[in-house]
Amino acid sequence: MEIIIQKFGGTSLRTPEERKKAVQIVTATRNTGYSVVVVVSAIGRSGDPYATDTLLEMFAEGSKTGGRGASPRETDLLLSCGEIISATLFAGLLQASGLSAQALTGAQAGIITDDNFGNAHIIRIVPDRVLQALEQGQVVVVAGFQGRTDSGEITTLGRGGSDTTAVALGAALKAKRVEIFTDVSGIMTADPRISREAKLLKRVTYQEVVELAHLGAKVIHPRAVELAMAAGLELWIKGFNDDSEGTLVAGSPERGVEIHGDKVITGIAHISGVAQVRVNLNPETPAPRQHVEIFSIMARHDISVDIINVFPDLVVFTVQEKDLETADTALREAGYSPESRGGFAKVSAVGAGMRGVPGVMARIAKALTEAGVEIFQSVDSHANISCLVREDQLEAAIRALHKEFALAGD
Ligand code: ASP
Ligand code: MG
């Protein structure tokens, strides 16, 4: 029995026509002799009746009236319903089209998680029930984004968690491949909504997709790619609305993915809504003590810091714009005079091929400068270089980098 996992996101199941198309995709795969496990997200986006954001907004009612909001346990129980509705609806449509199918909740599918409500991690999968149904020739439709703890509490896996469900099931069931259907054609060289020259990548390494996803590309959840990498799973990202083959996410260059010629950059990712905090240190107080204090204050307020530069007389870092006021106030209360500014975006050039290659930053700096884009901060790792730029120059920055590294082809 060869198993294929097919995951459909919430925006691919929104209308009867889209659901019909998804049924056709599953049927075609089933007809070629594969066993199919379908994983679904909650239908639609904010405003649609059972979308995750809509369900979350229902609970916001409690906090608006002065309450503390619903507990994480109840929130997860409610959120899990969105995917259960999708799964039952979709299994019903498969049945109506003549396929034998059954819907399972994450818990019924044997997805066991820790009890970190709202962002639970899968600790094990007991796939017996899914396997049994597959052996009987059924298509199994699993509600994504959820599981249960050992004691039977329902949990959710964090936003975008249905991708993780699909890949984790793929690993547990030793699937031939996992196919994630989404509203773009696959992994692109940049966000196609911003860069018209963005091109589909046919093959990318797991590591590059993990980097792109962490750095803001919204095509797939990074945790799902990490899992696929650990399991060596064949992972495909496919456009739901087009017939292109999509992107194959596969092994590292050492394991056979060629890097063409001087291709040091594979794609550009970005994150909007970034703010920068600069804190000049007090010369009267030892710098190390201030370094510790500044970041401890951020930690205490649960503020995640990014692009961090620490100097003997200065600390510069970025936070999400939504956290800027809290960060600024907390630092002032501790006696600092931060310069806090919103309106930034982080643009990142990603490529496994840049490792140890000299001159990549020189090309980035030159390309951005020639396009009139100012760099406010920068950080790098072995496979990416990120620059902080003004949000209103983001488009120009992406265009300049896309051109410099010939991502649209020659
Ligand atoms: N419905 C969940 C969310 O919106 C999970 C998912 O779509 O993957 O985050
Ligand atoms: Mg998603």
Coordinates of C-alpha atoms and ligand atoms in Angstrom, one line a residue:
M1 CA 0.0 0.0 0.0
E2 CA 1.5 3.3 -1.1
I3 CA 0.1 6.3 0.7
I4 CA -0.1 9.9 -0.4
I5 CA -1.1 12.7 2.0
Q6 CA -2.9 15.7 0.4
K7 CA -3.5 18.8 2.5
F8 CA -6.0 21.5 1.5
G9 CA -5.8 24.9 3.2
G10 CA -8.8 26.9 4.2
T11 CA -8.8 29.1 1.2
S12 CA -8.9 26.1 -1.1
L13 CA -12.2 24.8 0.4
R14 CA -14.1 28.0 0.5
T15 CA -16.7 27.6 -2.2
P16 CA -18.6 24.6 -3.6
E17 CA -16.5 24.9 -6.8
E18 CA -13.3 24.7 -4.9
R19 CA -14.4 21.8 -2.9
K20 CA -15.4 20.1 -6.1
K21 CA -12.0 20.6 -7.4
A22 CA -10.4 19.2 -4.3
V23 CA -12.7 16.1 -4.6
Q24 CA -11.4 15.7 -8.2
I25 CA -7.8 15.9 -7.1
V26 CA -8.3 13.3 -4.4
T27 CA -10.3 11.1 -6.8
A28 CA -7.6 11.3 -9.5
T29 CA -4.9 10.2 -7.0
R30 CA -7.1 7.4 -5.6
N31 CA -7.7 6.2 -9.2
T32 CA -4.0 5.8 -9.8
G33 CA -4.0 3.2 -7.1
Y34 CA -2.6 5.2 -4.1
S35 CA -4.2 5.2 -0.7
V36 CA -5.0 8.8 0.2
V37 CA -5.1 10.6 3.5
V38 CA -6.5 14.1 3.2
V39 CA -5.7 16.8 5.8
V40 CA -7.9 19.9 5.9
S41 CA -7.8 23.3 7.5
A42 CA -10.8 25.3 8.7
I43 CA -12.7 26.8 5.9
G44 CA -12.0 30.3 4.7
R45 CA -10.5 33.4 6.4
S46 CA -11.6 35.8 9.1
G47 CA -15.3 36.5 8.6
D48 CA -16.1 33.1 7.2
P49 CA -18.3 31.3 9.7
Y50 CA -15.9 28.5 10.8
A51 CA -12.5 30.1 10.1
T52 CA -10.0 30.0 12.9
D53 CA -9.9 33.8 13.2
T54 CA -13.7 33.9 13.3
L55 CA -13.8 31.4 16.2
L56 CA -11.1 33.3 18.0
E57 CA -13.1 36.5 17.6
M58 CA -16.1 34.8 19.3
F59 CA -14.0 34.5 22.4
A60 CA -12.7 38.1 22.2
E61 CA -16.3 38.9 23.3
G62 CA -15.4 37.8 26.8
S63 CA -12.3 40.0 27.1
K64 CA -14.1 43.0 25.6
T65 CA -16.7 42.9 28.4
G66 CA -13.9 43.2 31.0
G67 CA -13.3 39.5 31.5
R68 CA -10.0 37.7 31.1
G69 CA -11.1 35.8 28.0
A70 CA -11.5 32.1 27.7
S71 CA -9.0 29.6 29.1
P72 CA -6.5 28.0 26.7
R73 CA -8.2 24.7 27.2
E74 CA -11.6 26.0 26.1
T75 CA -10.0 28.1 23.3
D76 CA -8.4 25.0 21.8
L77 CA -11.6 23.0 22.1
L78 CA -13.5 25.7 20.2
L79 CA -10.7 26.2 17.6
S80 CA -10.5 22.4 16.9
C81 CA -14.2 22.6 15.7
G82 CA -13.2 24.6 12.6
E83 CA -11.1 21.8 11.2
I84 CA -13.6 19.1 12.3
I85 CA -16.4 20.9 10.3
S86 CA -14.1 20.9 7.2
A87 CA -13.2 17.3 7.6
T88 CA -16.7 16.0 8.0
L89 CA -18.0 18.2 5.1
F90 CA -15.2 17.1 2.8
A91 CA -15.6 13.4 3.7
G92 CA -19.3 13.8 3.0
L93 CA -18.5 15.3 -0.4
L94 CA -16.1 12.4 -1.2
Q95 CA -18.8 9.9 -0.2
A96 CA -21.3 11.8 -2.4
S97 CA -19.0 11.5 -5.3
G98 CA -18.9 7.7 -4.9
L99 CA -15.6 7.2 -2.9
S100 CA -15.6 5.4 0.4
A101 CA -14.4 7.9 2.9
Q102 CA -14.4 8.7 6.6
A103 CA -13.6 11.8 8.7
L104 CA -11.4 11.6 11.8
T105 CA -10.6 14.3 14.3
G106 CA -6.9 14.7 15.1
A107 CA -7.5 12.8 18.3
Q108 CA -9.2 9.9 16.5
A109 CA -6.4 9.8 14.0
G110 CA -4.0 9.1 16.9
I111 CA -2.2 12.4 17.0
I112 CA -0.9 12.7 20.6
T113 CA 0.5 16.1 21.8
D114 CA 1.9 17.7 24.9
D115 CA -0.5 19.9 26.9
N116 CA 0.8 23.2 25.7
F117 CA -2.6 24.5 24.7
G118 CA -2.6 26.8 21.7
N119 CA 0.8 25.7 20.5
A120 CA 1.0 22.0 21.3
H121 CA 3.8 19.8 19.9
I122 CA 3.1 16.4 18.5
I123 CA 4.9 13.8 20.6
R124 CA 3.7 10.7 18.9
I125 CA 1.3 9.4 16.4
V126 CA -0.6 6.1 16.8
P127 CA -1.7 5.5 13.3
D128 CA -3.5 2.2 13.7
R129 CA -7.0 3.5 13.1
V130 CA -6.0 5.5 10.0
L131 CA -4.1 2.4 8.6
Q132 CA -7.1 0.2 9.2
A133 CA -9.4 2.5 7.3
L134 CA -6.9 2.8 4.4
E135 CA -6.6 -1.0 4.3
Q136 CA -10.4 -1.1 3.9
G137 CA -9.9 1.1 0.8
Q138 CA -11.3 4.3 2.5
V139 CA -10.0 7.8 2.0
V140 CA -9.3 9.1 5.4
V141 CA -10.0 12.8 6.0
V142 CA -8.2 14.1 9.1
A143 CA -9.0 17.4 10.8
G144 CA -5.7 19.3 10.7
F145 CA -4.2 21.6 13.4
Q146 CA -5.2 19.4 16.4
G147 CA -4.5 16.5 18.6
R148 CA -5.1 15.2 22.1
T149 CA -3.0 14.9 25.2
D150 CA -2.4 11.5 26.8
S151 CA -5.2 12.4 29.2
G152 CA -7.6 13.1 26.4
E153 CA -7.6 16.9 26.3
I154 CA -8.1 18.4 22.9
T155 CA -5.2 20.6 21.8
T156 CA -4.2 22.8 18.8
L157 CA -0.8 23.0 17.1
G158 CA -0.5 26.8 16.7
R159 CA -1.4 28.9 13.7
G160 CA -0.8 27.2 10.4
G161 CA -0.6 23.9 12.2
S162 CA -2.4 21.8 9.6
D163 CA 0.8 21.7 7.5
T164 CA 2.4 20.0 10.5
T165 CA -0.5 17.5 10.8
A166 CA 0.0 16.6 7.2
V167 CA 3.7 16.0 7.4
A168 CA 3.6 14.3 10.8
L169 CA 1.0 11.9 9.4
G170 CA 3.2 11.4 6.3
A171 CA 6.1 10.4 8.5
A172 CA 4.1 8.1 10.8
L173 CA 2.5 6.4 7.8
K174 CA 5.7 6.3 5.8
A175 CA 3.9 8.0 3.0
K176 CA 5.3 8.1 -0.5
R177 CA 4.9 11.9 -0.6
V178 CA 3.0 14.8 1.1
E179 CA 1.3 17.3 -1.1
I180 CA 0.4 20.7 0.3
F181 CA -2.1 22.5 -1.9
T182 CA -2.1 26.3 -1.5
D183 CA -3.2 29.5 -3.2
V184 CA 0.2 30.3 -4.8
S185 CA 1.8 28.0 -7.4
G186 CA 4.5 26.7 -5.0
I187 CA 7.6 28.2 -3.5
M188 CA 8.4 31.3 -5.4
T189 CA 11.5 33.5 -5.7
A190 CA 9.6 36.3 -3.9
D191 CA 6.1 37.0 -2.8
P192 CA 4.2 37.1 -6.1
R193 CA 1.7 39.7 -4.6
I194 CA 4.6 42.1 -4.3
S195 CA 7.0 41.1 -7.0
R196 CA 5.5 40.6 -10.4
E197 CA 8.7 39.0 -11.6
A198 CA 8.5 36.2 -9.0
K199 CA 9.2 32.9 -10.5
L200 CA 8.2 29.4 -9.4
L201 CA 11.1 27.3 -8.0
K202 CA 11.0 23.7 -9.2
R203 CA 13.2 22.2 -6.5
V204 CA 14.3 23.7 -3.2
T205 CA 16.1 22.2 -0.2
Y206 CA 14.3 21.7 3.1
Q207 CA 16.8 24.1 4.7
E208 CA 16.0 26.9 2.2
V209 CA 12.3 26.5 2.7
V210 CA 12.7 26.5 6.5
E211 CA 14.7 29.7 6.2
L212 CA 12.3 31.3 3.8
A213 CA 9.3 30.3 6.0
H214 CA 11.0 31.6 9.2
L215 CA 11.9 34.8 7.4
G216 CA 8.3 35.5 6.4
A217 CA 7.4 33.5 3.3
K218 CA 3.9 32.3 4.2
V219 CA 3.6 29.3 1.9
I220 CA 4.2 26.6 4.5
H221 CA 4.8 26.4 8.2
P222 CA 8.5 26.0 9.0
R223 CA 7.8 23.4 11.7
A224 CA 6.2 21.2 9.0
V225 CA 9.3 21.5 6.8
E226 CA 11.6 20.7 9.7
L227 CA 9.6 17.5 10.3
A228 CA 9.8 16.6 6.6
M229 CA 13.5 17.1 6.7
A230 CA 14.0 14.9 9.7
A231 CA 11.9 12.2 8.1
G232 CA 13.4 12.6 4.6
L233 CA 9.9 12.9 3.3
E234 CA 9.2 14.0 -0.3
L235 CA 7.3 17.2 0.1
W236 CA 5.4 19.0 -2.7
I237 CA 3.9 22.5 -2.5
K238 CA 1.3 22.9 -5.3
G239 CA -0.9 25.7 -6.5
F240 CA -4.5 24.7 -5.9
N241 CA -5.7 26.9 -8.8
D242 CA -3.2 26.0 -11.5
D243 CA -1.9 22.9 -13.2
S244 CA 1.8 23.6 -12.8
E245 CA 3.7 20.8 -11.1
G246 CA 4.6 22.9 -8.0
T247 CA 7.8 22.8 -6.0
L248 CA 9.6 19.7 -4.8
V249 CA 11.2 20.3 -1.4
A250 CA 13.9 17.7 -0.9
G251 CA 17.3 16.8 0.4
S252 CA 20.3 19.0 1.0
P253 CA 22.9 19.8 -1.7
E254 CA 25.1 17.0 -0.4
R255 CA 22.3 14.7 -1.1
G256 CA 22.0 15.6 -4.7
V257 CA 20.2 18.9 -5.2
E258 CA 22.4 20.9 -7.6
I259 CA 23.1 24.5 -7.2
H260 CA 23.3 26.1 -10.6
G261 CA 26.4 28.1 -11.5
D262 CA 26.7 31.2 -9.5
K263 CA 23.3 30.8 -7.9
V264 CA 24.0 31.9 -4.3
I265 CA 20.5 33.2 -3.6
T266 CA 17.4 31.0 -4.1
G267 CA 14.6 33.4 -3.0
I268 CA 13.6 36.6 -1.2
A269 CA 11.4 36.6 1.9
H270 CA 10.1 39.5 4.0
I271 CA 8.4 40.4 7.2
S272 CA 6.4 43.6 7.5
G273 CA 5.4 45.5 10.6
V274 CA 8.8 45.7 12.2
A275 CA 10.1 48.3 14.7
Q276 CA 13.6 49.2 15.7
V277 CA 14.7 50.1 19.3
R278 CA 18.0 51.8 19.9
V279 CA 19.2 52.2 23.4
N280 CA 22.3 54.3 24.2
L281 CA 23.9 52.9 27.4
N282 CA 24.5 55.0 30.4
P283 CA 28.4 55.5 30.7
E284 CA 28.1 55.6 34.5
T285 CA 26.9 52.0 34.8
P286 CA 28.8 48.9 33.7
A287 CA 27.7 47.9 30.1
P288 CA 27.3 44.2 30.8
R289 CA 24.8 44.9 33.5
Q290 CA 22.8 47.0 31.1
H291 CA 23.0 44.4 28.4
V292 CA 21.5 41.9 30.7
E293 CA 18.9 44.2 32.1
I294 CA 17.6 45.4 28.7
F295 CA 17.0 41.9 27.3
S296 CA 15.6 40.7 30.6
I297 CA 13.0 43.5 30.5
M298 CA 12.0 42.4 27.0
A299 CA 11.8 38.8 28.2
R300 CA 9.7 39.7 31.2
H301 CA 7.2 41.4 28.9
D302 CA 7.1 38.4 26.6
I303 CA 8.5 40.4 23.7
S304 CA 10.4 38.5 21.1
V305 CA 13.5 40.4 19.9
D306 CA 15.1 40.0 16.5
I307 CA 18.1 41.5 14.6
I308 CA 20.1 42.1 17.8
N309 CA 23.3 44.1 17.8
V310 CA 25.1 44.6 21.1
F311 CA 28.0 47.1 21.5
P312 CA 29.8 48.5 24.6
D313 CA 27.9 51.7 24.4
L314 CA 24.7 50.8 22.4
V315 CA 22.1 48.1 22.0
V316 CA 20.0 47.9 18.9
F317 CA 17.3 45.4 18.2
T318 CA 14.0 45.0 16.4
V319 CA 10.6 44.0 17.8
Q320 CA 7.2 43.5 16.1
E321 CA 5.4 46.9 15.7
K322 CA 2.6 45.7 18.0
D323 CA 5.1 45.3 20.9
L324 CA 6.8 48.6 20.4
E325 CA 4.9 50.7 22.9
T326 CA 5.2 48.1 25.6
A327 CA 9.0 47.8 24.9
D328 CA 9.5 51.6 24.9
T329 CA 7.5 52.2 28.1
A330 CA 9.2 49.4 30.0
L331 CA 12.7 50.7 29.0
R332 CA 11.8 54.2 30.1
E333 CA 10.5 53.0 33.4
A334 CA 13.9 51.4 33.9
G335 CA 15.7 54.7 33.3
Y336 CA 16.7 54.3 29.7
S337 CA 15.9 56.7 26.8
P338 CA 15.3 54.4 23.8
E339 CA 14.8 55.7 20.3
S340 CA 11.9 53.6 19.1
R341 CA 10.7 53.7 15.6
G342 CA 8.1 51.7 13.6
G343 CA 7.6 51.5 9.9
F344 CA 10.3 48.9 9.0
A345 CA 10.4 45.6 7.2
K346 CA 12.9 42.9 7.2
V347 CA 13.9 41.7 3.8
S348 CA 16.0 38.5 3.5
A349 CA 17.9 36.9 0.7
V350 CA 18.0 33.1 1.2
G351 CA 20.2 30.5 -0.4
A352 CA 22.1 27.4 0.7
G353 CA 24.6 28.3 -2.0
M354 CA 25.9 31.4 -0.2
R355 CA 27.7 29.4 2.4
G356 CA 31.3 30.6 2.5
V357 CA 30.9 32.6 -0.7
P358 CA 32.5 36.0 -0.5
G359 CA 30.9 39.1 -1.9
V360 CA 27.2 38.3 -1.3
M361 CA 26.7 41.2 1.2
A362 CA 28.6 43.5 -1.2
R363 CA 26.2 42.7 -3.9
I364 CA 23.2 43.2 -1.6
A365 CA 24.5 46.5 -0.3
K366 CA 25.2 47.8 -3.8
A367 CA 21.9 46.6 -5.2
L368 CA 19.9 48.2 -2.4
T369 CA 21.9 51.4 -2.4
E370 CA 21.5 51.9 -6.2
A371 CA 17.8 51.4 -5.8
G372 CA 17.8 54.2 -3.2
V373 CA 17.0 51.8 -0.4
E374 CA 18.6 52.6 3.0
I375 CA 19.8 49.7 5.2
F376 CA 19.2 50.3 8.9
Q377 CA 20.5 47.0 10.3
S378 CA 21.6 43.7 9.0
V379 CA 22.1 40.1 10.2
D380 CA 23.2 36.9 8.5
S381 CA 23.4 33.2 9.0
H382 CA 25.1 30.5 6.8
A383 CA 22.1 30.6 4.4
N384 CA 20.6 34.1 4.6
I385 CA 21.3 37.8 4.8
S386 CA 18.6 40.0 6.2
C387 CA 18.4 43.8 6.0
L388 CA 16.1 46.1 7.9
V389 CA 14.6 48.6 5.4
R390 CA 11.8 51.1 5.5
E391 CA 8.4 49.5 4.9
D392 CA 7.7 52.0 2.1
Q393 CA 10.9 50.9 0.4
L394 CA 10.2 47.2 0.7
E395 CA 8.9 46.7 -2.8
A396 CA 11.9 48.5 -4.3
A397 CA 14.2 46.4 -2.1
I398 CA 12.7 43.1 -3.2
R399 CA 12.8 44.2 -6.8
A400 CA 16.4 45.2 -6.6
L401 CA 17.5 42.0 -5.0
H402 CA 15.5 39.9 -7.4
K403 CA 17.2 41.6 -10.2
E404 CA 20.7 41.5 -8.7
F405 CA 20.6 37.8 -8.3
A406 CA 18.8 37.1 -11.6
L407 CA 16.0 35.2 -9.8
A408 CA 13.6 35.7 -12.7
G409 CA 16.0 33.9 -15.0
D410 CA 18.2 35.6 -17.6
Ligands
ASP1 N1 -6.9 26.8 10.8 C1 -5.6 27.0 11.4 C2 -5.1 28.4 11.2 O1 -5.7 29.2 10.6 C3 -4.6 26.0 11.0 C4 -4.2 26.0 9.6 O2 -4.9 26.6 8.7 O3 -3.2 25.4 9.2 O4 -4.1 28.8 11.7
MG2 MG -1.6 27.5 6.1

